[in-house]
Amino acid sequence: MENHALKELAIPRWEELPDLDLYMDQVLSYINSRLEPLSIGEEKTVLTSSMVNNYVKTNIVKPPVKKHYKRYHLAYLFVVMLMKRCFSLSEIGDLIRIYSDIENPERIARDYNKFVS
């Protein structure tokens, strides 16, 4: 990975995440375009539908609502994709499950922005 490409990595803040429901292909396109500097070699896909489905199945990410992904899904997917470079999916899942017990939309936005910073 080239240093200048990594400098281009710009994770969107909460306010910059789409505030409308997205289908899986839109989620993949959005996240992969933002995380492209993390791709390796010629492979430009960082996140796949299989990965998302696995994260949902293992309760790392909440299931979509009627096949729609919301802003909080995107936030969690960005967190998972960045953290999995340092932590196992089991560890990430444990952290997210603990955090998810606190249902407070304002806290999610605030804490996500802290994470991005």
PDB file of C-alpha atoms in Angstrom:
ATOM      1  CA  MET A   1       0.000   0.000   0.000  1.00  0.00           C
ATOM      2  CA  GLU A   2       1.421   3.345  -0.980  1.00  0.00           C
ATOM      3  CA  ASN A   3       1.637   6.079   1.631  1.00  0.00           C
ATOM      4  CA  HIS A   4       0.001   8.737  -0.518  1.00  0.00           C
ATOM      5  CA  ALA A   5      -3.021   6.497  -1.116  1.00  0.00           C
ATOM      6  CA  LEU A   6      -3.460   5.991   2.605  1.00  0.00           C
ATOM      7  CA  LYS A   7      -3.371   9.750   3.118  1.00  0.00           C
ATOM      8  CA  GLU A   8      -6.425   9.909   0.846  1.00  0.00           C
ATOM      9  CA  LEU A   9      -8.431   7.757   3.247  1.00  0.00           C
ATOM     10  CA  ALA A  10     -11.360   9.856   4.420  1.00  0.00           C
ATOM     11  CA  ILE A  11     -13.889   8.123   6.624  1.00  0.00           C
ATOM     12  CA  PRO A  12     -17.131  10.120   6.592  1.00  0.00           C
ATOM     13  CA  ARG A  13     -18.355  11.660   9.810  1.00  0.00           C
ATOM     14  CA  TRP A  14     -21.888  10.801  10.998  1.00  0.00           C
ATOM     15  CA  GLU A  15     -23.397  13.884   9.339  1.00  0.00           C
ATOM     16  CA  GLU A  16     -21.807  12.898   6.022  1.00  0.00           C
ATOM     17  CA  LEU A  17     -23.248   9.378   5.969  1.00  0.00           C
ATOM     18  CA  PRO A  18     -26.303   9.009   3.713  1.00  0.00           C
ATOM     19  CA  ASP A  19     -29.470   9.661   5.692  1.00  0.00           C
ATOM     20  CA  LEU A  20     -31.614   7.411   3.543  1.00  0.00           C
ATOM     21  CA  ASP A  21     -32.110   3.693   3.355  1.00  0.00           C
ATOM     22  CA  LEU A  22     -29.715   1.833   1.070  1.00  0.00           C
ATOM     23  CA  TYR A  23     -29.810  -1.587  -0.547  1.00  0.00           C
ATOM     24  CA  MET A  24     -26.852  -3.948  -0.234  1.00  0.00           C
ATOM     25  CA  ASP A  25     -25.306  -2.994  -3.586  1.00  0.00           C
ATOM     26  CA  GLN A  26     -25.470   0.694  -2.656  1.00  0.00           C
ATOM     27  CA  VAL A  27     -23.866  -0.011   0.733  1.00  0.00           C
ATOM     28  CA  LEU A  28     -21.036  -1.934  -0.930  1.00  0.00           C
ATOM     29  CA  SER A  29     -20.454   0.750  -3.525  1.00  0.00           C
ATOM     30  CA  TYR A  30     -20.424   3.532  -0.925  1.00  0.00           C
ATOM     31  CA  ILE A  31     -18.137   1.818   1.574  1.00  0.00           C
ATOM     32  CA  ASN A  32     -15.765   0.388  -1.031  1.00  0.00           C
ATOM     33  CA  SER A  33     -15.355   3.791  -2.651  1.00  0.00           C
ATOM     34  CA  ARG A  34     -14.459   5.340   0.728  1.00  0.00           C
ATOM     35  CA  LEU A  35     -12.132   2.519   1.768  1.00  0.00           C
ATOM     36  CA  GLU A  36     -10.415   2.089  -1.600  1.00  0.00           C
ATOM     37  CA  PRO A  37      -7.039   3.261  -0.182  1.00  0.00           C
ATOM     38  CA  LEU A  38      -7.116   0.151   2.043  1.00  0.00           C
ATOM     39  CA  SER A  39      -7.457  -2.216  -0.920  1.00  0.00           C
ATOM     40  CA  ILE A  40      -4.536  -4.475  -1.738  1.00  0.00           C
ATOM     41  CA  GLY A  41      -3.073  -4.734  -5.223  1.00  0.00           C
ATOM     42  CA  GLU A  42      -5.535  -4.776  -8.078  1.00  0.00           C
ATOM     43  CA  GLU A  43      -8.438  -5.818  -5.851  1.00  0.00           C
ATOM     44  CA  LYS A  44     -10.508  -2.680  -5.239  1.00  0.00           C
ATOM     45  CA  THR A  45     -13.185  -4.423  -3.169  1.00  0.00           C
ATOM     46  CA  VAL A  46     -12.680  -4.147   0.565  1.00  0.00           C
ATOM     47  CA  LEU A  47     -16.206  -5.182   1.577  1.00  0.00           C
ATOM     48  CA  THR A  48     -18.365  -7.862  -0.059  1.00  0.00           C
ATOM     49  CA  SER A  49     -21.984  -8.912   0.394  1.00  0.00           C
ATOM     50  CA  SER A  50     -20.775 -12.205   1.892  1.00  0.00           C
ATOM     51  CA  MET A  51     -18.842 -10.272   4.517  1.00  0.00           C
ATOM     52  CA  VAL A  52     -21.866  -8.123   5.393  1.00  0.00           C
ATOM     53  CA  ASN A  53     -24.097 -11.200   5.605  1.00  0.00           C
ATOM     54  CA  ASN A  54     -21.541 -12.886   7.861  1.00  0.00           C
ATOM     55  CA  TYR A  55     -21.373  -9.828  10.142  1.00  0.00           C
ATOM     56  CA  VAL A  56     -25.171  -9.841  10.395  1.00  0.00           C
ATOM     57  CA  LYS A  57     -25.321 -13.603  10.990  1.00  0.00           C
ATOM     58  CA  THR A  58     -22.735 -13.360  13.794  1.00  0.00           C
ATOM     59  CA  ASN A  59     -24.498 -10.334  15.365  1.00  0.00           C
ATOM     60  CA  ILE A  60     -21.608  -7.972  14.722  1.00  0.00           C
ATOM     61  CA  VAL A  61     -23.924  -5.762  12.661  1.00  0.00           C
ATOM     62  CA  LYS A  62     -27.677  -5.511  13.146  1.00  0.00           C
ATOM     63  CA  PRO A  63     -29.823  -7.041  10.399  1.00  0.00           C
ATOM     64  CA  PRO A  64     -31.147  -4.744   7.680  1.00  0.00           C
ATOM     65  CA  VAL A  65     -34.680  -3.427   8.032  1.00  0.00           C
ATOM     66  CA  LYS A  66     -36.728  -4.882   5.168  1.00  0.00           C
ATOM     67  CA  LYS A  67     -33.507  -5.267   3.103  1.00  0.00           C
ATOM     68  CA  HIS A  68     -32.605  -1.628   3.775  1.00  0.00           C
ATOM     69  CA  TYR A  69     -29.454  -0.483   5.529  1.00  0.00           C
ATOM     70  CA  LYS A  70     -29.609   2.685   7.595  1.00  0.00           C
ATOM     71  CA  ARG A  71     -27.022   5.236   8.629  1.00  0.00           C
ATOM     72  CA  TYR A  72     -26.114   3.274  11.768  1.00  0.00           C
ATOM     73  CA  HIS A  73     -25.424   0.168   9.643  1.00  0.00           C
ATOM     74  CA  LEU A  74     -22.904   2.143   7.603  1.00  0.00           C
ATOM     75  CA  ALA A  75     -21.263   3.462  10.755  1.00  0.00           C
ATOM     76  CA  TYR A  76     -20.915  -0.028  12.210  1.00  0.00           C
ATOM     77  CA  LEU A  77     -19.559  -1.387   8.922  1.00  0.00           C
ATOM     78  CA  PHE A  78     -16.916   1.342   8.761  1.00  0.00           C
ATOM     79  CA  VAL A  79     -15.916   0.578  12.350  1.00  0.00           C
ATOM     80  CA  VAL A  80     -15.704  -3.160  11.657  1.00  0.00           C
ATOM     81  CA  MET A  81     -13.705  -2.703   8.460  1.00  0.00           C
ATOM     82  CA  LEU A  82     -11.167  -0.486  10.198  1.00  0.00           C
ATOM     83  CA  MET A  83     -10.918  -2.453  13.424  1.00  0.00           C
ATOM     84  CA  LYS A  84     -10.539  -5.842  11.762  1.00  0.00           C
ATOM     85  CA  ARG A  85      -7.043  -4.841  10.697  1.00  0.00           C
ATOM     86  CA  CYS A  86      -6.029  -4.976  14.382  1.00  0.00           C
ATOM     87  CA  PHE A  87      -8.635  -7.124  16.149  1.00  0.00           C
ATOM     88  CA  SER A  88     -10.303 -10.468  15.518  1.00  0.00           C
ATOM     89  CA  LEU A  89     -13.949 -10.509  14.462  1.00  0.00           C
ATOM     90  CA  SER A  90     -14.739 -12.193  17.764  1.00  0.00           C
ATOM     91  CA  GLU A  91     -13.195  -9.300  19.689  1.00  0.00           C
ATOM     92  CA  ILE A  92     -14.957  -6.735  17.519  1.00  0.00           C
ATOM     93  CA  GLY A  93     -18.251  -8.583  17.967  1.00  0.00           C
ATOM     94  CA  ASP A  94     -17.840  -8.565  21.750  1.00  0.00           C
ATOM     95  CA  LEU A  95     -17.144  -4.823  21.766  1.00  0.00           C
ATOM     96  CA  ILE A  96     -20.085  -4.058  19.503  1.00  0.00           C
ATOM     97  CA  ARG A  97     -22.472  -6.250  21.515  1.00  0.00           C
ATOM     98  CA  ILE A  98     -21.486  -4.454  24.719  1.00  0.00           C
ATOM     99  CA  TYR A  99     -21.861  -1.085  23.023  1.00  0.00           C
ATOM    100  CA  SER A 100     -25.174  -2.019  21.344  1.00  0.00           C
ATOM    101  CA  ASP A 101     -26.823  -2.612  24.706  1.00  0.00           C
ATOM    102  CA  ILE A 102     -26.931   1.174  25.033  1.00  0.00           C
ATOM    103  CA  GLU A 103     -29.673   2.390  22.706  1.00  0.00           C
ATOM    104  CA  ASN A 104     -29.085   6.104  22.279  1.00  0.00           C
ATOM    105  CA  PRO A 105     -28.931   7.576  18.754  1.00  0.00           C
ATOM    106  CA  GLU A 106     -27.166  10.729  19.949  1.00  0.00           C
ATOM    107  CA  ARG A 107     -24.474   8.656  21.601  1.00  0.00           C
ATOM    108  CA  ILE A 108     -23.958   6.557  18.482  1.00  0.00           C
ATOM    109  CA  ALA A 109     -23.401   9.681  16.355  1.00  0.00           C
ATOM    110  CA  ARG A 110     -21.077  11.271  18.931  1.00  0.00           C
ATOM    111  CA  ASP A 111     -19.034   8.143  19.534  1.00  0.00           C
ATOM    112  CA  TYR A 112     -18.796   7.309  15.831  1.00  0.00           C
ATOM    113  CA  ASN A 113     -17.436  10.793  15.138  1.00  0.00           C
ATOM    114  CA  LYS A 114     -14.865  10.306  17.927  1.00  0.00           C
ATOM    115  CA  PHE A 115     -13.842   7.020  16.354  1.00  0.00           C
ATOM    116  CA  VAL A 116     -13.466   8.621  12.923  1.00  0.00           C
ATOM    117  CA  SER A 117     -11.359  11.425  14.369  1.00  0.00           C
TER     118      SER A 117
END
